[in-house]
Tab-separated table of C-alpha atoms (C1' of nucleotides) in Angstrom:
chain	number	residue	atom	x	y	z
A	1	UNK	CA	123.544	49.762	94.006
A	2	UNK	CA	127.038	50.736	94.821
A	3	UNK	CA	127.999	53.655	92.681
A	4	UNK	CA	124.858	55.521	91.702
A	5	UNK	CA	123.743	55.791	88.112
A	6	UNK	CA	124.967	59.390	88.157
A	7	UNK	CA	128.298	58.118	86.871
A	8	UNK	CA	126.709	56.032	84.144
A	9	UNK	CA	124.294	58.807	83.207
A	10	UNK	CA	127.066	61.398	83.049
A	11	UNK	CA	129.036	59.308	80.584
A	12	UNK	CA	125.849	58.912	78.587
A	13	UNK	CA	125.353	62.660	78.648
A	14	UNK	CA	128.834	63.459	77.385
A	15	UNK	CA	128.582	60.890	74.616
A	16	UNK	CA	125.243	62.332	73.632
A	17	UNK	CA	126.618	65.862	73.380
A	18	UNK	CA	129.315	64.598	71.043
A	19	UNK	CA	127.172	62.398	68.837
A	20	UNK	CA	124.214	64.745	68.570
A	21	UNK	CA	126.182	67.991	68.438
A	22	UNK	CA	124.155	69.091	65.428
A	23	UNK	CA	120.806	68.760	67.159
A	24	UNK	CA	119.278	71.312	69.488
A	25	UNK	CA	120.692	69.987	72.720
A	26	UNK	CA	118.125	70.885	75.346
A	27	UNK	CA	118.079	69.151	78.716
A	28	UNK	CA	114.748	67.750	77.595
A	29	UNK	CA	116.204	66.053	74.541
A	30	UNK	CA	119.120	64.620	76.504
A	31	UNK	CA	116.718	63.430	79.202
A	32	UNK	CA	114.717	61.523	76.621
A	33	UNK	CA	117.780	59.462	75.739
A	34	UNK	CA	118.763	58.783	79.352
A	35	UNK	CA	115.111	58.276	80.189
A	36	UNK	CA	115.137	60.550	83.165
A	37	UNK	CA	113.865	64.053	83.873
A	38	UNK	CA	115.365	67.243	82.471
A	39	UNK	CA	116.101	68.399	85.992
A	40	UNK	CA	118.314	65.402	86.630
A	41	UNK	CA	120.177	66.172	83.418
A	42	UNK	CA	120.688	69.777	84.414
A	43	UNK	CA	121.958	68.702	87.810
A	44	UNK	CA	124.488	66.398	86.195
A	45	UNK	CA	125.513	69.117	83.770
A	46	UNK	CA	126.083	71.391	86.741
A	47	UNK	CA	128.584	68.942	88.214
A	48	UNK	CA	130.286	68.404	84.877
A	49	UNK	CA	130.556	72.138	84.354
A	50	UNK	CA	132.078	72.660	87.793
A	51	UNK	CA	134.613	69.981	86.932
A	52	UNK	CA	135.534	71.788	83.728
A	53	UNK	CA	134.306	69.075	81.398
A	54	UNK	CA	131.568	70.981	79.613
A	55	UNK	CA	130.546	74.584	79.049
A	56	UNK	CA	126.967	75.782	79.223
A	57	UNK	CA	125.192	79.087	78.876
A	58	UNK	CA	122.397	79.900	81.294
A	59	UNK	CA	119.154	80.296	79.462
A	60	UNK	CA	120.456	78.760	76.274
A	61	UNK	CA	120.578	75.197	75.146
A	62	UNK	CA	123.596	73.587	73.493
A	63	UNK	CA	126.152	72.562	76.078
A	64	UNK	CA	129.580	71.979	74.554
A	65	UNK	CA	132.527	69.868	75.564
A	66	UNK	CA	135.188	71.933	77.302
A	67	UNK	CA	137.957	69.722	75.978
A	68	UNK	CA	138.436	67.010	73.356
A	69	UNK	CA	136.784	63.713	74.169
A	70	UNK	CA	140.164	62.001	74.079
A	71	UNK	CA	141.230	64.171	77.011
A	72	UNK	CA	138.270	63.272	79.197
A	73	UNK	CA	138.907	60.035	81.050
A	74	UNK	CA	136.225	58.013	82.757
A	75	UNK	CA	138.049	58.769	85.964
A	76	UNK	CA	137.588	62.497	85.442
A	77	UNK	CA	133.868	61.917	85.022
A	78	UNK	CA	133.817	59.727	88.093
A	79	UNK	CA	135.467	62.402	90.203
A	80	UNK	CA	133.168	65.043	88.807
A	81	UNK	CA	130.006	63.359	89.993
A	82	UNK	CA	131.027	60.823	92.645
A	83	UNK	CA	134.561	61.604	93.646
A	84	UNK	CA	133.949	62.717	97.178
A	85	UNK	CA	133.053	59.329	98.594
A	86	UNK	CA	135.256	56.233	98.911
A	87	UNK	CA	134.337	53.096	97.016
A	88	UNK	CA	134.704	50.906	100.092
A	89	UNK	CA	133.434	52.110	103.439
A	90	UNK	CA	135.320	51.462	106.642
A	91	UNK	CA	132.939	51.196	109.568
A	92	UNK	CA	133.746	54.426	111.420
A	93	UNK	CA	132.326	53.240	114.751
A	94	UNK	CA	134.294	50.434	116.372
A	95	UNK	CA	135.337	49.917	119.967
A	96	UNK	CA	138.642	51.742	120.492
A	97	UNK	CA	139.330	49.761	123.664
A	98	UNK	CA	139.598	46.508	121.723
A	99	UNK	CA	142.753	45.497	119.893
A	100	UNK	CA	140.727	44.820	116.764
A	101	UNK	CA	138.275	47.693	117.054
A	102	UNK	CA	141.027	50.136	117.902
A	103	UNK	CA	143.224	49.402	114.922
A	104	UNK	CA	141.119	48.017	112.130
A	105	UNK	CA	140.049	51.375	110.763
A	106	UNK	CA	143.638	52.370	110.034
A	107	UNK	CA	144.656	48.983	108.723
A	108	UNK	CA	141.667	48.441	106.474
A	109	UNK	CA	141.728	51.999	105.231
A	110	UNK	CA	145.057	51.389	103.577
A	111	UNK	CA	144.003	48.196	101.804
A	112	UNK	CA	140.726	49.725	100.730
A	113	UNK	CA	142.557	52.667	99.279
A	114	UNK	CA	144.780	50.319	97.315
A	115	UNK	CA	141.774	48.535	95.836
A	116	UNK	CA	140.095	51.809	94.947
A	117	UNK	CA	143.290	53.106	93.374
A	118	UNK	CA	143.471	49.980	91.230
A	119	UNK	CA	139.935	50.564	89.977
A	120	UNK	CA	140.639	54.229	89.369
A	121	UNK	CA	143.759	53.427	87.393
A	122	UNK	CA	141.605	51.325	85.109
A	123	UNK	CA	139.064	54.123	84.721
A	124	UNK	CA	141.865	56.544	83.924
A	125	UNK	CA	142.950	54.393	80.990
A	126	UNK	CA	139.656	54.804	79.161
A	127	UNK	CA	138.643	58.077	77.549
A	128	UNK	CA	135.256	59.289	76.468
A	129	UNK	CA	136.579	58.936	72.933
A	130	UNK	CA	136.856	55.187	73.501
A	131	UNK	CA	133.286	55.102	74.730
A	132	UNK	CA	131.933	57.026	71.746
A	133	UNK	CA	133.971	54.915	69.318
A	134	UNK	CA	132.578	51.745	70.853
A	135	UNK	CA	129.027	53.030	70.779
A	136	UNK	CA	129.348	53.786	67.073
A	137	UNK	CA	130.886	50.393	66.373
A	138	UNK	CA	128.076	48.643	68.216
A	139	UNK	CA	125.517	50.655	66.332
A	140	UNK	CA	127.186	49.794	63.015
A	141	UNK	CA	126.968	46.118	63.913
A	142	UNK	CA	123.264	46.456	64.552
A	143	UNK	CA	122.701	48.279	61.278
A	144	UNK	CA	124.641	45.637	59.373
A	145	UNK	CA	122.568	42.922	60.980
A	146	UNK	CA	119.349	44.546	59.883
A	147	UNK	CA	120.377	44.559	56.238
A	148	UNK	CA	121.433	40.918	56.207
B	1	UNK	CA	128.343	54.906	101.320
B	2	UNK	CA	129.253	52.712	98.442
B	3	UNK	CA	130.019	49.290	99.737
B	4	UNK	CA	128.156	48.810	102.984
B	5	UNK	CA	129.966	48.336	106.259
B	6	UNK	CA	129.059	44.652	106.073
B	7	UNK	CA	132.356	44.086	104.313
B	8	UNK	CA	134.346	46.052	106.848
B	9	UNK	CA	132.479	44.481	109.757
B	10	UNK	CA	133.003	40.962	108.418
B	11	UNK	CA	136.746	41.459	108.236
B	12	UNK	CA	136.581	42.808	111.759
B	13	UNK	CA	134.639	39.733	112.833
B	14	UNK	CA	137.116	37.270	111.356
B	15	UNK	CA	140.071	39.085	112.883
B	16	UNK	CA	138.313	39.090	116.215
B	17	UNK	CA	137.721	35.342	116.115
B	18	UNK	CA	141.414	34.816	115.506
B	19	UNK	CA	142.780	37.248	118.070
B	20	UNK	CA	140.331	36.416	120.826
B	21	UNK	CA	140.092	32.683	120.178
B	22	UNK	CA	140.672	32.029	123.871
B	23	UNK	CA	137.725	34.116	125.023
B	24	UNK	CA	134.133	32.996	125.058
B	25	UNK	CA	133.156	34.179	121.606
B	26	UNK	CA	129.471	35.006	121.869
B	27	UNK	CA	127.780	37.193	119.301
B	28	UNK	CA	127.358	39.655	122.139
B	29	UNK	CA	131.077	39.921	122.791
B	30	UNK	CA	131.886	40.305	119.116
B	31	UNK	CA	129.168	42.916	118.776
B	32	UNK	CA	130.742	44.963	121.549
B	33	UNK	CA	133.949	45.274	119.543
B	34	UNK	CA	132.211	46.154	116.279
B	35	UNK	CA	129.817	48.362	118.226
B	36	UNK	CA	126.711	46.937	116.673
B	37	UNK	CA	123.997	44.567	117.795
B	38	UNK	CA	124.430	40.824	118.323
B	39	UNK	CA	121.816	40.174	115.667
B	40	UNK	CA	123.867	41.966	113.063
B	41	UNK	CA	126.868	39.855	114.046
B	42	UNK	CA	124.890	36.643	113.749
B	43	UNK	CA	123.618	37.694	110.336
B	44	UNK	CA	127.157	38.316	109.157
B	45	UNK	CA	128.267	35.003	110.594
B	46	UNK	CA	125.485	33.343	108.658
B	47	UNK	CA	126.878	34.712	105.382
B	48	UNK	CA	130.425	33.772	106.290
B	49	UNK	CA	129.337	30.265	107.224
B	50	UNK	CA	127.486	29.838	103.926
B	51	UNK	CA	130.647	30.912	102.141
B	52	UNK	CA	132.659	28.289	104.002
B	53	UNK	CA	134.817	30.761	105.897
B	54	UNK	CA	133.778	29.925	109.432
B	55	UNK	CA	132.073	27.084	111.268
B	56	UNK	CA	129.468	27.616	113.957
B	57	UNK	CA	127.331	25.404	116.146
B	58	UNK	CA	123.715	26.386	116.719
B	59	UNK	CA	123.061	27.030	120.361
B	60	UNK	CA	126.725	27.222	121.236
B	61	UNK	CA	129.139	30.110	121.155
B	62	UNK	CA	132.665	29.903	119.758
B	63	UNK	CA	132.649	30.196	115.989
B	64	UNK	CA	135.878	28.909	114.462
B	65	UNK	CA	137.692	29.670	111.251
B	66	UNK	CA	137.006	27.049	108.590
B	67	UNK	CA	140.432	27.508	107.060
B	68	UNK	CA	143.732	29.165	107.938
B	69	UNK	CA	143.684	32.955	107.891
B	70	UNK	CA	146.345	32.964	105.208
B	71	UNK	CA	143.896	31.173	102.920
B	72	UNK	CA	141.098	33.679	103.389
B	73	UNK	CA	141.527	36.614	101.035
B	74	UNK	CA	139.711	39.913	101.393
B	75	UNK	CA	138.081	39.075	98.076
B	76	UNK	CA	136.584	35.902	99.523
B	77	UNK	CA	135.100	37.938	102.351
B	78	UNK	CA	133.831	40.498	99.875
B	79	UNK	CA	132.067	37.859	97.813
B	80	UNK	CA	130.672	36.245	100.936
B	81	UNK	CA	128.822	39.348	102.064
B	82	UNK	CA	128.592	41.651	99.044
B	83	UNK	CA	129.494	39.643	95.994
B	84	UNK	CA	126.138	39.636	94.280
B	85	UNK	CA	126.115	43.287	93.273
B	86	UNK	CA	128.457	45.102	90.884
B	87	UNK	CA	130.650	47.886	92.173
B	88	UNK	CA	129.615	50.257	89.400
B	89	UNK	CA	126.009	50.424	88.288
B	90	UNK	CA	125.033	50.823	84.662
B	91	UNK	CA	121.766	52.673	84.331
B	92	UNK	CA	119.475	49.870	83.148
B	93	UNK	CA	116.867	52.201	81.714
B	94	UNK	CA	117.982	54.136	78.646
B	95	UNK	CA	116.220	54.863	75.389
B	96	UNK	CA	116.854	51.930	73.036
B	97	UNK	CA	115.828	54.026	70.023
B	98	UNK	CA	118.771	56.366	70.497
B	99	UNK	CA	122.264	55.513	69.282
B	100	UNK	CA	123.673	56.360	72.665
B	101	UNK	CA	120.877	54.952	74.800
B	102	UNK	CA	120.711	51.796	72.755
B	103	UNK	CA	124.367	50.881	73.045
B	104	UNK	CA	125.809	52.443	76.148
B	105	UNK	CA	124.742	49.678	78.495
B	106	UNK	CA	126.796	47.094	76.619
B	107	UNK	CA	129.759	49.373	76.100
B	108	UNK	CA	129.958	50.675	79.632
B	109	UNK	CA	129.352	47.266	81.147
B	110	UNK	CA	132.639	46.029	79.768
B	111	UNK	CA	134.686	48.940	81.086
B	112	UNK	CA	132.981	48.801	84.445
B	113	UNK	CA	133.736	45.123	84.692
B	114	UNK	CA	137.385	45.836	83.972
B	115	UNK	CA	137.552	48.403	86.759
B	116	UNK	CA	135.842	46.081	89.200
B	117	UNK	CA	138.162	43.247	88.245
B	118	UNK	CA	141.144	45.483	88.937
B	119	UNK	CA	139.833	46.264	92.398
B	120	UNK	CA	139.066	42.607	93.051
B	121	UNK	CA	142.535	41.561	91.984
B	122	UNK	CA	143.884	43.887	94.621
B	123	UNK	CA	141.562	42.463	97.270
B	124	UNK	CA	142.611	38.959	96.290
B	125	UNK	CA	146.223	39.799	97.056
B	126	UNK	CA	145.547	40.511	100.701
B	127	UNK	CA	144.726	37.745	103.175
B	128	UNK	CA	143.104	37.951	106.567
B	129	UNK	CA	146.515	36.986	107.928
B	130	UNK	CA	147.889	40.266	106.578
B	131	UNK	CA	145.079	42.147	108.288
B	132	UNK	CA	145.641	40.446	111.642
B	133	UNK	CA	149.403	40.944	111.400
B	134	UNK	CA	148.922	44.616	110.724
B	135	UNK	CA	146.467	45.026	113.557
B	136	UNK	CA	148.958	43.486	115.975
B	137	UNK	CA	151.770	45.665	114.654
B	138	UNK	CA	149.671	48.785	115.059
B	139	UNK	CA	148.746	47.760	118.579
B	140	UNK	CA	152.394	47.129	119.421
B	141	UNK	CA	153.233	50.643	118.238
B	142	UNK	CA	150.589	52.064	120.545
B	143	UNK	CA	151.849	50.062	123.497
B	144	UNK	CA	155.405	51.175	122.854
B	145	UNK	CA	154.288	54.775	122.700
B	146	UNK	CA	152.566	54.524	126.063
B	147	UNK	CA	155.729	53.374	127.814
B	148	UNK	CA	157.904	56.125	126.339
C	1	DG	C1'	110.064	96.037	75.665
C	2	DC	C1'	107.919	91.673	75.898
C	3	DC	C1'	107.245	87.006	75.028
C	4	DT	C1'	109.017	82.395	74.785
C	5	DC	C1'	112.294	78.874	75.553
C	6	DC	C1'	115.551	77.518	78.139
C	7	DT	C1'	119.000	76.891	82.291
C	8	DG	C1'	120.033	76.756	87.196
C	9	DT	C1'	118.443	75.546	91.724
C	10	DA	C1'	115.875	74.868	95.779
C	11	DA	C1'	112.455	72.223	98.033
C	12	DC	C1'	109.811	68.356	98.389
C	13	DT	C1'	108.295	63.441	97.565
C	14	DA	C1'	108.975	58.653	96.632
C	15	DT	C1'	111.696	54.688	96.750
C	16	DA	C1'	115.446	51.630	97.961
C	17	DT	C1'	119.059	50.146	100.825
C	18	DT	C1'	121.098	49.460	105.095
C	19	DA	C1'	121.506	49.066	110.050
C	20	DA	C1'	119.235	48.420	114.277
C	21	DT	C1'	115.676	46.415	117.044
C	22	DT	C1'	112.236	43.162	118.671
C	23	DA	C1'	110.684	38.774	119.032
C	24	DC	C1'	110.645	34.104	118.472
C	25	DT	C1'	112.234	29.061	117.627
C	26	DG	C1'	115.369	25.640	118.630
C	27	DT	C1'	120.048	23.618	119.929
C	28	DG	C1'	123.586	22.238	123.304
C	29	DA	C1'	125.527	21.968	127.797
C	30	DT	C1'	124.958	21.333	132.672
D	1	DA	C1'	114.599	21.233	133.056
D	2	DT	C1'	116.968	25.207	132.739
D	3	DC	C1'	119.990	28.471	130.878
D	4	DA	C1'	122.794	30.569	127.472
D	5	DC	C1'	123.168	30.960	123.131
D	6	DA	C1'	122.611	30.743	117.713
D	7	DG	C1'	119.592	31.397	113.853
D	8	DT	C1'	116.195	34.017	111.600
D	9	DA	C1'	111.945	36.567	110.473
D	10	DA	C1'	109.634	40.873	110.860
D	11	DT	C1'	109.558	45.596	111.954
D	12	DT	C1'	111.431	50.239	112.478
D	13	DA	C1'	114.607	53.933	111.598
D	14	DA	C1'	118.028	56.253	109.123
D	15	DT	C1'	120.104	57.437	104.873
D	16	DA	C1'	120.891	57.934	99.929
D	17	DT	C1'	119.183	58.340	95.479
D	18	DA	C1'	116.080	59.487	91.786
D	19	DG	C1'	112.184	61.911	90.418
D	20	DT	C1'	109.012	65.908	90.704
D	21	DT	C1'	107.329	70.550	91.321
D	22	DA	C1'	108.191	75.220	91.402
D	23	DC	C1'	110.304	79.311	90.401
D	24	DA	C1'	113.941	82.942	89.399
D	25	DG	C1'	116.611	84.634	85.743
D	26	DG	C1'	119.348	84.644	81.108
D	27	DA	C1'	119.198	84.724	75.763
D	28	DG	C1'	117.148	85.723	71.636
D	29	DG	C1'	113.310	86.655	68.372
D	30	DC	C1'	109.758	89.718	67.492
DNA sequence: GCCTCCTGTAACTATATTAATTACTGTGAT
DNA sequence: ATCACAGTAATTAATATAGTTACAGGAGGC
């Protein structure tokens, strides 16, 4: 896998907080939806809290969103949990005495950055509100199908 | 690391074949520039050959480019060595009985695909010719600096 | 206060991916 | 026939990720 499921799971977590705001939001309950362990959920929440996306109280359940869903872009979530590592890795160990080995890191780095920026721009266009809206639409489709 | 250095190393390899076409291009020589083992180079060459980017002769050195550098995009190289796995991973194991867990895989998959497509479009715009040109320009800058 | 439920973290284990290494088969050139 | 090399399988080592165990400490009911 390229980007770990931390990104995917974090989006899941935020959507869950929104949709199940009325439930008792323990890390255990959230974990049961993501199908992972409560510790993993708490670790993710730690990152999201540090990034200013949610607020939590030690010792108490019920994390809350720190800002409206429409103001949380997928890119913000990405940076919160994965932002420190580039999407494409330049091999850092090449022969500096060779024309290719001595210059490729600089050259490739620029093009890689461009590609990553393009992906990030796309992630920036989508908000968590879009995700939640789509989840609810998909669910409505399923419900409609059942009644037919 | 996200995308393995196979991608970076493959670009390196192709550029090396072009720039050092007059040398005896053994996997050993190429490996010395990438600073890896000859076996790794031969494995990469195997992928690039399967993708129709280079031509090799068993038992003989001197791989050659199967098409002009200007017709080999970074995206083609990416697909050759990494194309089978998505850039962003959707957690495949979520609770189907939950509104979020049951729908997020579909919803996220679409947005992830969009982001990956944006990155790929950027990679498609750059050809190996651009990479080689830039490497030579960078080298020329270094040489000029040395004489100053 | 004390008990219970919970978060926040550290430490450890298990698993998967990648790169590197070893070893071998077989081709092509001389 | 020999030598240099590609091609490739199998193994090892290094690294990243997810999952688990364990525990310290906060919040709130009683």
